[in-house]
Amino acid sequence: MNAPTVVDEPSFEQIVSAYYEVLYRFALSLSRSEAEASDLTQQTFYLWAAKGHQLRDRAKIKSWLFTTLHREFLGSRRRETRFPHHEMSSVDHELPAVTPTMINEMDGATVMQALLDLDELYRAPLMLFYQEDHSYEEIARLLDIPIGTVMSRLARGKSQLREMLLRQARRAREKVVALPTLGGSSGRNHG
Amino acid sequence: MDNHEAKFILQSFRPQGQDANDPAFAEALKRTWEDPELARWFAEERSLDAAIAGKLKQVKAPDDLRTAILAGGKVGARQRGWTLRWPVLAWAASIVLLLALSAFWFRGAAPRELAAYQRAMLQVLETHAGLEFYSPDPQKLAEWLKENNVPVSFTLPEKMKSLSGLGCQCATWNGKPVGLLCMKADGGQLIHLFVIRSDDLPSAPRSQEPILTRRGEWTVASWTRGETTYLLAGLGGRELIRKYL
């Protein structure tokens, strides 16, 4: 008979190391403020330290942390109702032609800022989706919204995000340094 | 299922393929095998999502966030109370705790978290009620506080000893005395030091190393040395506060 497998319970430090970065990014998508995101993340881990022992299923630590952070965020402010910047009567699956190459030319902060500029409805589900730690079902549970709503917000949010990124990419390309002209010529024809 | 529906579903498919075995995607995925145009769209979708996900993951948390979390976690763990491994002892401890809490609440309940204390002290600064005693000499400010019912023994951080004082006042936290010293930092900015007996702040940080955090527009640093808990606050970034720690 095999001895039972003993699974060491992760220490507080291990849990922090595993999740604080992804929690911070999620908090940033909610609050749009680095300072508030730090506070929300700290507060979430503080609550884990104080109450986490009550969680019986240790496999749900990640879910507990994200749900708690989201709840802390909601509790800290009134939810503002805003209309999306771009109303669409139906989701256009033929999305703007931003390419992976354009994205790879940007830095992370630029892409993050584009996400933070989106309507609040889309920021949280998109950030959770792009962190890749949560399925659409887990996102629905975490944000306490129906699965269909998650899919819809992901679809619309991606469309808006790509539009913003495309504009960003075009703006970057339009920053052309004008070459000095010689004797009034365009400088294009040589020889 | 038509392509429109398939695309709607597949836009929720994580780019690294984590959802490959999720039955919810099965039918839509099958369509991509049958329709080259849909397959092309799906490949581009995943490629773009992977690029965006990669860029977002480049955004890192602030350097000192992990340290601050670990320090705060020690406070939370202490507040967890008695272990539950010994039920009888836990029951007895619960009764003792309830009795202690009853005595406390009878005196007047008050929030005990460190964050609540920090916010309350920042509120003191934001009300601009004016300082009670003015002097350019920080030593005189300290003496005035002692003479005016703030019997908190404290030592100014070394880097603050050369600063010119502005003034001080008395504050309270849950009925306990708190001293506030305001000083002029380099560049004309003001920094504010609150001192309280650490026994009067149960959630006081036990670390002698300052823990920095943001509260709105303020940066605050909290630490305990000896019997005193310090809170240094300034408007703006962490650099201003770090300079004097």
PDB file of C-alpha atoms in Angstrom, chain A:
ATOM      1  CA  MET A   1       0.000   0.000   0.000  1.00  0.00           C
ATOM      2  CA  ASN A   2       1.431   3.337  -1.004  1.00  0.00           C
ATOM      3  CA  ALA A   3       1.910   5.977   1.608  1.00  0.00           C
ATOM      4  CA  PRO A   4      -0.462   8.893   1.136  1.00  0.00           C
ATOM      5  CA  THR A   5       0.982  11.810  -0.747  1.00  0.00           C
ATOM      6  CA  VAL A   6       1.634  14.697   1.530  1.00  0.00           C
ATOM      7  CA  VAL A   7       1.238  18.013  -0.181  1.00  0.00           C
ATOM      8  CA  ASP A   8       2.991  20.823   1.565  1.00  0.00           C
ATOM      9  CA  GLU A   9       0.720  23.772   2.034  1.00  0.00           C
ATOM     10  CA  PRO A  10       2.247  26.770   0.276  1.00  0.00           C
ATOM     11  CA  SER A  11       3.664  29.377   2.624  1.00  0.00           C
ATOM     12  CA  PHE A  12       2.405  32.943   2.617  1.00  0.00           C
ATOM     13  CA  GLU A  13       5.591  33.997   0.861  1.00  0.00           C
ATOM     14  CA  GLN A  14       5.124  31.397  -1.845  1.00  0.00           C
ATOM     15  CA  ILE A  15       1.549  32.496  -2.444  1.00  0.00           C
ATOM     16  CA  VAL A  16       2.625  36.125  -2.653  1.00  0.00           C
ATOM     17  CA  SER A  17       5.415  35.294  -5.093  1.00  0.00           C
ATOM     18  CA  ALA A  18       3.061  33.242  -7.247  1.00  0.00           C
ATOM     19  CA  TYR A  19       0.259  35.755  -7.528  1.00  0.00           C
ATOM     20  CA  TYR A  20       1.203  39.300  -6.615  1.00  0.00           C
ATOM     21  CA  GLU A  21       2.197  40.348 -10.150  1.00  0.00           C
ATOM     22  CA  VAL A  22      -0.943  39.012 -11.818  1.00  0.00           C
ATOM     23  CA  LEU A  23      -3.113  40.413  -9.033  1.00  0.00           C
ATOM     24  CA  TYR A  24      -1.441  43.792  -9.413  1.00  0.00           C
ATOM     25  CA  ARG A  25      -2.166  43.850 -13.159  1.00  0.00           C
ATOM     26  CA  PHE A  26      -5.776  42.873 -12.526  1.00  0.00           C
ATOM     27  CA  ALA A  27      -6.051  45.605  -9.898  1.00  0.00           C
ATOM     28  CA  LEU A  28      -4.532  48.058 -12.364  1.00  0.00           C
ATOM     29  CA  SER A  29      -7.139  47.181 -14.958  1.00  0.00           C
ATOM     30  CA  LEU A  30      -9.856  47.871 -12.402  1.00  0.00           C
ATOM     31  CA  SER A  31      -8.534  51.032 -10.817  1.00  0.00           C
ATOM     32  CA  ARG A  32      -6.423  52.532 -13.638  1.00  0.00           C
ATOM     33  CA  SER A  33      -4.103  53.805 -10.931  1.00  0.00           C
ATOM     34  CA  GLU A  34      -0.758  52.292  -9.954  1.00  0.00           C
ATOM     35  CA  ALA A  35      -1.156  53.554  -6.408  1.00  0.00           C
ATOM     36  CA  GLU A  36      -4.621  52.114  -5.959  1.00  0.00           C
ATOM     37  CA  ALA A  37      -3.589  48.890  -7.637  1.00  0.00           C
ATOM     38  CA  SER A  38      -0.757  48.517  -5.131  1.00  0.00           C
ATOM     39  CA  ASP A  39      -3.120  49.234  -2.260  1.00  0.00           C
ATOM     40  CA  LEU A  40      -5.717  46.756  -3.504  1.00  0.00           C
ATOM     41  CA  THR A  41      -3.080  44.074  -3.932  1.00  0.00           C
ATOM     42  CA  GLN A  42      -1.644  44.696  -0.491  1.00  0.00           C
ATOM     43  CA  GLN A  43      -5.060  44.700   1.098  1.00  0.00           C
ATOM     44  CA  THR A  44      -5.959  41.420  -0.606  1.00  0.00           C
ATOM     45  CA  PHE A  45      -2.903  39.655   0.752  1.00  0.00           C
ATOM     46  CA  TYR A  46      -3.463  41.202   4.154  1.00  0.00           C
ATOM     47  CA  LEU A  47      -6.935  39.643   4.147  1.00  0.00           C
ATOM     48  CA  TRP A  48      -5.464  36.332   3.012  1.00  0.00           C
ATOM     49  CA  ALA A  49      -3.030  36.395   5.919  1.00  0.00           C
ATOM     50  CA  ALA A  50      -5.866  37.165   8.314  1.00  0.00           C
ATOM     51  CA  LYS A  51      -8.597  34.918   6.908  1.00  0.00           C
ATOM     52  CA  GLY A  52      -7.075  32.580   4.336  1.00  0.00           C
ATOM     53  CA  HIS A  53      -6.902  29.718   6.794  1.00  0.00           C
ATOM     54  CA  GLN A  54     -10.706  29.492   6.511  1.00  0.00           C
ATOM     55  CA  LEU A  55     -10.429  28.318   2.908  1.00  0.00           C
ATOM     56  CA  ARG A  56     -10.713  24.562   3.014  1.00  0.00           C
ATOM     57  CA  ASP A  57      -9.949  23.816  -0.609  1.00  0.00           C
ATOM     58  CA  ARG A  58      -6.408  25.051  -1.086  1.00  0.00           C
ATOM     59  CA  ALA A  59      -6.734  24.553  -4.828  1.00  0.00           C
ATOM     60  CA  LYS A  60      -8.957  27.628  -4.842  1.00  0.00           C
ATOM     61  CA  ILE A  61      -6.379  30.049  -3.484  1.00  0.00           C
ATOM     62  CA  LYS A  62      -6.028  31.843  -6.810  1.00  0.00           C
ATOM     63  CA  SER A  63      -9.765  32.186  -7.202  1.00  0.00           C
ATOM     64  CA  TRP A  64     -10.113  33.421  -3.615  1.00  0.00           C
ATOM     65  CA  LEU A  65      -7.459  36.081  -4.150  1.00  0.00           C
ATOM     66  CA  PHE A  66      -8.946  37.423  -7.375  1.00  0.00           C
ATOM     67  CA  THR A  67     -12.501  37.384  -6.045  1.00  0.00           C
ATOM     68  CA  THR A  68     -11.419  39.145  -2.874  1.00  0.00           C
ATOM     69  CA  LEU A  69      -9.515  41.799  -4.767  1.00  0.00           C
ATOM     70  CA  HIS A  70     -12.480  42.423  -7.021  1.00  0.00           C
ATOM     71  CA  ARG A  71     -14.771  42.692  -4.016  1.00  0.00           C
ATOM     72  CA  GLU A  72     -12.384  45.104  -2.301  1.00  0.00           C
ATOM     73  CA  PHE A  73     -12.352  47.237  -5.423  1.00  0.00           C
ATOM     74  CA  LEU A  74     -16.145  47.304  -5.647  1.00  0.00           C
ATOM     75  CA  GLY A  75     -16.399  48.135  -1.978  1.00  0.00           C
ATOM     76  CA  SER A  76     -14.016  51.016  -2.294  1.00  0.00           C
ATOM     77  CA  ARG A  77     -15.953  53.026  -4.738  1.00  0.00           C
ATOM     78  CA  ARG A  78     -19.300  53.499  -6.449  1.00  0.00           C
ATOM     79  CA  ARG A  79     -19.480  51.791  -9.780  1.00  0.00           C
ATOM     80  CA  GLU A  80     -19.707  54.468 -12.438  1.00  0.00           C
ATOM     81  CA  THR A  81     -21.940  53.744 -15.330  1.00  0.00           C
ATOM     82  CA  ARG A  82     -20.374  54.896 -18.509  1.00  0.00           C
ATOM     83  CA  PHE A  83     -21.264  54.372 -22.040  1.00  0.00           C
ATOM     84  CA  PRO A  84     -18.718  52.700 -24.247  1.00  0.00           C
ATOM     85  CA  HIS A  85     -16.722  55.040 -26.384  1.00  0.00           C
ATOM     86  CA  HIS A  86     -17.826  53.219 -29.474  1.00  0.00           C
ATOM     87  CA  GLU A  87     -21.344  51.957 -29.700  1.00  0.00           C
ATOM     88  CA  MET A  88     -21.676  48.966 -31.953  1.00  0.00           C
ATOM     89  CA  SER A  89     -24.998  47.502 -32.937  1.00  0.00           C
ATOM     90  CA  SER A  90     -23.365  44.158 -33.458  1.00  0.00           C
ATOM     91  CA  VAL A  91     -19.931  42.828 -32.791  1.00  0.00           C
ATOM     92  CA  ASP A  92     -17.786  43.162 -35.839  1.00  0.00           C
ATOM     93  CA  HIS A  93     -15.672  40.043 -36.009  1.00  0.00           C
ATOM     94  CA  GLU A  94     -13.679  41.499 -38.868  1.00  0.00           C
ATOM     95  CA  LEU A  95     -11.570  43.489 -36.502  1.00  0.00           C
ATOM     96  CA  PRO A  96      -9.290  46.398 -37.424  1.00  0.00           C
ATOM     97  CA  ALA A  97      -6.108  45.250 -39.110  1.00  0.00           C
ATOM     98  CA  VAL A  98      -3.643  45.608 -36.272  1.00  0.00           C
ATOM     99  CA  THR A  99      -1.013  42.888 -36.603  1.00  0.00           C
ATOM    100  CA  PRO A 100       1.218  41.003 -34.172  1.00  0.00           C
ATOM    101  CA  THR A 101       4.181  42.791 -35.759  1.00  0.00           C
ATOM    102  CA  MET A 102       2.699  46.168 -34.828  1.00  0.00           C
ATOM    103  CA  ILE A 103       2.115  44.945 -31.286  1.00  0.00           C
ATOM    104  CA  ASN A 104       5.639  43.586 -30.986  1.00  0.00           C
ATOM    105  CA  GLU A 105       6.996  47.010 -31.921  1.00  0.00           C
ATOM    106  CA  MET A 106       5.224  48.583 -28.970  1.00  0.00           C
ATOM    107  CA  ASP A 107       6.334  48.450 -25.379  1.00  0.00           C
ATOM    108  CA  GLY A 108       4.264  46.863 -22.645  1.00  0.00           C
ATOM    109  CA  ALA A 109       3.353  50.200 -21.088  1.00  0.00           C
ATOM    110  CA  THR A 110       1.807  51.409 -24.346  1.00  0.00           C
ATOM    111  CA  VAL A 111      -0.338  48.316 -24.710  1.00  0.00           C
ATOM    112  CA  MET A 112      -1.327  48.515 -21.052  1.00  0.00           C
ATOM    113  CA  GLN A 113      -2.312  52.171 -21.429  1.00  0.00           C
ATOM    114  CA  ALA A 114      -4.509  51.290 -24.401  1.00  0.00           C
ATOM    115  CA  LEU A 115      -6.297  48.726 -22.232  1.00  0.00           C
ATOM    116  CA  LEU A 116      -6.659  51.192 -19.379  1.00  0.00           C
ATOM    117  CA  ASP A 117      -8.256  53.674 -21.771  1.00  0.00           C
ATOM    118  CA  LEU A 118     -11.094  51.269 -22.474  1.00  0.00           C
ATOM    119  CA  ASP A 119     -14.464  51.419 -20.827  1.00  0.00           C
ATOM    120  CA  GLU A 120     -14.545  49.851 -17.380  1.00  0.00           C
ATOM    121  CA  LEU A 121     -16.920  47.119 -18.617  1.00  0.00           C
ATOM    122  CA  TYR A 122     -14.207  45.656 -20.811  1.00  0.00           C
ATOM    123  CA  ARG A 123     -11.010  46.255 -18.872  1.00  0.00           C
ATOM    124  CA  ALA A 124     -11.410  43.615 -16.176  1.00  0.00           C
ATOM    125  CA  PRO A 125     -12.551  40.715 -18.394  1.00  0.00           C
ATOM    126  CA  LEU A 126      -9.876  41.559 -20.966  1.00  0.00           C
ATOM    127  CA  MET A 127      -7.102  41.700 -18.401  1.00  0.00           C
ATOM    128  CA  LEU A 128      -8.166  38.394 -16.903  1.00  0.00           C
ATOM    129  CA  PHE A 129      -8.338  36.861 -20.384  1.00  0.00           C
ATOM    130  CA  TYR A 130      -4.894  38.110 -21.359  1.00  0.00           C
ATOM    131  CA  GLN A 131      -3.325  36.975 -18.094  1.00  0.00           C
ATOM    132  CA  GLU A 132      -4.380  33.516 -19.354  1.00  0.00           C
ATOM    133  CA  ASP A 133      -4.906  32.177 -15.847  1.00  0.00           C
ATOM    134  CA  HIS A 134      -8.690  32.155 -16.085  1.00  0.00           C
ATOM    135  CA  SER A 135     -11.100  30.501 -18.469  1.00  0.00           C
ATOM    136  CA  TYR A 136     -14.139  32.481 -19.598  1.00  0.00           C
ATOM    137  CA  GLU A 137     -16.199  30.506 -17.035  1.00  0.00           C
ATOM    138  CA  GLU A 138     -13.824  31.468 -14.236  1.00  0.00           C
ATOM    139  CA  ILE A 139     -13.945  35.089 -15.380  1.00  0.00           C
ATOM    140  CA  ALA A 140     -17.750  34.968 -15.214  1.00  0.00           C
ATOM    141  CA  ARG A 141     -17.649  33.597 -11.656  1.00  0.00           C
ATOM    142  CA  LEU A 142     -15.025  36.008 -10.515  1.00  0.00           C
ATOM    143  CA  LEU A 143     -16.776  39.068 -11.900  1.00  0.00           C
ATOM    144  CA  ASP A 144     -20.198  37.676 -11.035  1.00  0.00           C
ATOM    145  CA  ILE A 145     -21.582  38.106 -14.538  1.00  0.00           C
ATOM    146  CA  PRO A 146     -23.212  35.596 -16.932  1.00  0.00           C
ATOM    147  CA  ILE A 147     -20.991  33.588 -19.251  1.00  0.00           C
ATOM    148  CA  GLY A 148     -22.632  35.102 -22.319  1.00  0.00           C
ATOM    149  CA  THR A 149     -21.858  38.574 -20.997  1.00  0.00           C
ATOM    150  CA  VAL A 150     -18.201  37.642 -20.567  1.00  0.00           C
ATOM    151  CA  MET A 151     -18.000  36.456 -24.166  1.00  0.00           C
ATOM    152  CA  SER A 152     -19.739  39.563 -25.393  1.00  0.00           C
ATOM    153  CA  ARG A 153     -17.486  41.884 -23.414  1.00  0.00           C
ATOM    154  CA  LEU A 154     -14.389  40.057 -24.566  1.00  0.00           C
ATOM    155  CA  ALA A 155     -15.478  40.380 -28.171  1.00  0.00           C
ATOM    156  CA  ARG A 156     -16.363  44.079 -27.912  1.00  0.00           C
ATOM    157  CA  GLY A 157     -13.419  44.861 -25.683  1.00  0.00           C
ATOM    158  CA  LYS A 158     -10.965  43.268 -28.097  1.00  0.00           C
ATOM    159  CA  SER A 159     -12.420  45.297 -30.937  1.00  0.00           C
ATOM    160  CA  GLN A 160     -12.001  48.548 -29.019  1.00  0.00           C
ATOM    161  CA  LEU A 161      -8.542  47.614 -27.821  1.00  0.00           C
ATOM    162  CA  ARG A 162      -7.346  46.793 -31.308  1.00  0.00           C
ATOM    163  CA  GLU A 163      -8.754  50.029 -32.648  1.00  0.00           C
ATOM    164  CA  MET A 164      -6.796  51.927 -29.993  1.00  0.00           C
ATOM    165  CA  LEU A 165      -3.644  49.958 -30.709  1.00  0.00           C
ATOM    166  CA  LEU A 166      -4.010  50.538 -34.438  1.00  0.00           C
ATOM    167  CA  ARG A 167      -4.266  54.287 -33.845  1.00  0.00           C
ATOM    168  CA  GLN A 168      -1.243  54.050 -31.575  1.00  0.00           C
ATOM    169  CA  ALA A 169       0.728  52.224 -34.257  1.00  0.00           C
ATOM    170  CA  ARG A 170      -0.262  54.748 -36.934  1.00  0.00           C
ATOM    171  CA  ARG A 171       0.684  57.672 -34.698  1.00  0.00           C
ATOM    172  CA  ALA A 172       4.082  56.117 -34.099  1.00  0.00           C
ATOM    173  CA  ARG A 173       4.664  55.657 -37.824  1.00  0.00           C
ATOM    174  CA  GLU A 174       3.603  59.219 -38.616  1.00  0.00           C
ATOM    175  CA  LYS A 175       6.378  60.603 -36.500  1.00  0.00           C
ATOM    176  CA  VAL A 176       8.661  60.975 -39.488  1.00  0.00           C
ATOM    177  CA  VAL A 177      11.694  63.107 -39.083  1.00  0.00           C
ATOM    178  CA  ALA A 178      11.836  65.442 -42.072  1.00  0.00           C
ATOM    179  CA  LEU A 179      15.152  65.325 -43.853  1.00  0.00           C
ATOM    180  CA  PRO A 180      16.850  68.677 -44.408  1.00  0.00           C
ATOM    181  CA  THR A 181      16.504  69.918 -47.988  1.00  0.00           C
ATOM    182  CA  LEU A 182      19.523  71.086 -50.014  1.00  0.00           C
ATOM    183  CA  GLY A 183      19.118  74.092 -52.306  1.00  0.00           C
ATOM    184  CA  GLY A 184      15.352  73.785 -52.252  1.00  0.00           C
ATOM    185  CA  SER A 185      15.263  70.352 -53.822  1.00  0.00           C
ATOM    186  CA  SER A 186      13.273  67.539 -52.339  1.00  0.00           C
ATOM    187  CA  GLY A 187      16.440  65.602 -51.815  1.00  0.00           C
ATOM    188  CA  ARG A 188      14.884  62.508 -53.276  1.00  0.00           C
ATOM    189  CA  ASN A 189      16.645  62.381 -56.570  1.00  0.00           C
ATOM    190  CA  HIS A 190      20.309  61.883 -56.316  1.00  0.00           C
ATOM    191  CA  GLY A 191      22.877  61.906 -59.028  1.00  0.00           C
TER     192      GLY A 191
END
